[in-house]
Amino acid sequence: AQKVTQAQTEISVVEKEDVTLDCVYETRDTTYYLFWYKQPPSGELVFLIRRNSFDEQNEISGRYSWNFQKSTSSFNFTITASQVVDSAVYFCALSFNAGGTSYGKLTFGQGTILTVHP
Amino acid sequence: KAGVTQTPRYLIKTRGQQVTLSCSPISGHRSVSWYQQTPGQGLQFLFEYFSETQRNKGNFPGRFSGRQFSNSRSEMNVSTLELGDSALYLCASSKGQTLIQETQYFGPGTRLLVL
């Protein structure tokens, strides 16, 4: 069975602080994909990043960075110098090679509500 | 490139009625997935369509159904609405042509309220 856990339900920070959102996943598959999405109040899920299980390189995109560690089954997301516009719900998701019961299916964590205060 | 569009954006229905939601994928995308988002259950996978065929289905009752047309547009239908069906229904599209799980791009959702 696959499972994604985002233990932090809510995080509140002041602008310019760094913040890390945790994501822990469970799977028996050797090939899988991990995603992060952002959901602003408008409701649309905005894609942020996709990683496959064979690529453990950390990635940085502007103020965003991701730390993928297979040894601890974690895929954490850090926002550096947070801004008010970063306030949203962030979801981590897991999927497998498309096929059978995996077609088009993402398994999501419960999400972390991030509030950045000015 | 236009994103995923969903109509209507908001809907109010009463128990027992049925509802149809529509999703137009990104041009060139042939796979459409549907998700239900509620405060209690979070984001849950409903089903996925590719080339007018349902390839995968989540754990939802038969009241939830869908279809896909030859232009890849998809509809989902919920019959005999229950209060618990109140949710944000999200549609996502991807190219869907390979065995690699491609990135899904989401629409703005349809917010359904059942009274």
CSV table of C-alpha atoms in Angstrom, one decimal, chain B residues 3-91:
chain,number,residue,atom,x,y,z
B,3,GLY,CA,-4.8,25.3,-18.9
B,4,VAL,CA,-7.3,22.8,-17.7
B,5,THR,CA,-10.8,24.3,-17.6
B,6,GLN,CA,-13.7,23.1,-15.5
B,7,THR,CA,-17.4,24.1,-15.6
B,8,PRO,CA,-19.3,25.1,-13.7
B,9,ARG,CA,-17.2,26.6,-11.0
B,10,TYR,CA,-19.9,26.5,-8.4
B,11,LEU,CA,-23.0,24.4,-8.0
B,12,ILE,CA,-25.7,24.0,-5.5
B,13,LYS,CA,-28.0,21.0,-5.6
B,14,THR,CA,-30.4,19.2,-3.2
B,15,ARG,CA,-30.2,15.7,-2.0
B,16,GLY,CA,-31.4,13.1,-4.5
B,17,GLN,CA,-30.6,15.2,-7.5
B,18,GLN,CA,-27.9,14.4,-10.0
B,19,VAL,CA,-25.1,16.6,-11.3
B,20,THR,CA,-22.7,16.6,-14.3
B,21,LEU,CA,-19.4,18.3,-14.2
B,22,SER,CA,-17.2,19.1,-17.2
B,23,CYS,CA,-13.5,19.2,-17.7
B,24,SER,CA,-11.5,20.3,-20.8
B,25,PRO,CA,-7.9,19.2,-20.7
B,26,ILE,CA,-4.8,21.0,-21.9
B,27,SER,CA,-4.5,20.7,-25.7
B,28,GLY,CA,-2.7,17.5,-26.6
B,29,HIS,CA,-3.4,15.8,-23.3
B,30,ARG,CA,-5.3,12.6,-23.6
B,31,SER,CA,-5.5,11.5,-20.0
B,32,VAL,CA,-8.0,13.0,-17.6
B,33,SER,CA,-8.2,12.2,-13.9
B,34,TRP,CA,-10.8,13.3,-11.4
B,35,TYR,CA,-10.4,13.9,-7.6
B,36,GLN,CA,-12.7,14.7,-4.8
B,37,GLN,CA,-11.4,17.0,-2.1
B,38,THR,CA,-13.2,17.3,1.3
B,39,PRO,CA,-11.9,18.6,4.7
B,40,GLY,CA,-12.3,15.2,6.3
B,41,GLN,CA,-10.9,12.9,3.6
B,42,GLY,CA,-8.6,15.2,1.8
B,43,LEU,CA,-7.8,14.5,-1.9
B,44,GLN,CA,-9.1,11.2,-3.2
B,45,PHE,CA,-8.8,9.7,-6.6
B,46,LEU,CA,-12.1,9.0,-8.4
B,47,PHE,CA,-11.1,7.7,-11.9
B,48,GLU,CA,-9.0,8.2,-14.9
B,49,TYR,CA,-9.8,8.2,-18.6
B,50,PHE,CA,-7.6,7.9,-21.7
B,51,SER,CA,-8.8,7.7,-25.2
B,52,GLU,CA,-12.4,7.4,-24.1
B,53,THR,CA,-11.7,4.4,-21.9
B,54,GLN,CA,-11.7,4.3,-18.1
B,55,ARG,CA,-8.3,2.8,-17.1
B,56,ASN,CA,-8.5,3.2,-13.4
B,57,LYS,CA,-11.1,3.8,-10.7
B,58,GLY,CA,-10.9,4.7,-7.1
B,59,ASN,CA,-12.9,3.4,-4.2
B,60,PHE,CA,-16.2,5.3,-4.7
B,61,PRO,CA,-19.7,4.0,-5.0
B,62,GLY,CA,-21.3,3.5,-8.4
B,63,ARG,CA,-23.2,6.8,-8.1
B,64,PHE,CA,-20.0,8.3,-9.3
B,65,SER,CA,-19.4,7.8,-13.0
B,66,GLY,CA,-17.6,9.5,-15.8
B,67,ARG,CA,-16.9,9.5,-19.5
B,68,GLN,CA,-14.5,10.9,-22.0
B,69,PHE,CA,-15.2,12.1,-25.5
B,70,SER,CA,-13.1,11.8,-28.6
B,71,ASN,CA,-11.8,15.3,-28.1
B,72,SER,CA,-10.5,14.3,-24.7
B,73,ARG,CA,-13.0,16.4,-22.8
B,74,SER,CA,-14.4,14.6,-19.8
B,75,GLU,CA,-17.5,14.7,-17.7
B,76,MET,CA,-18.3,13.2,-14.4
B,77,ASN,CA,-21.7,12.5,-13.1
B,78,VAL,CA,-23.0,12.0,-9.6
B,79,SER,CA,-26.5,10.5,-9.2
B,80,THR,CA,-28.7,10.6,-6.2
B,81,LEU,CA,-26.7,13.2,-4.4
B,82,GLU,CA,-26.0,12.9,-0.7
B,83,LEU,CA,-24.9,15.6,1.7
B,84,GLY,CA,-21.5,14.0,1.9
B,85,ASP,CA,-20.9,14.6,-1.8
B,86,SER,CA,-20.4,18.3,-1.0
B,87,ALA,CA,-16.8,18.8,-2.1
B,88,LEU,CA,-14.4,20.4,-4.4
B,89,TYR,CA,-14.1,18.3,-7.5
B,90,LEU,CA,-10.8,18.6,-9.3
B,91,CYS,CA,-9.9,17.5,-12.8
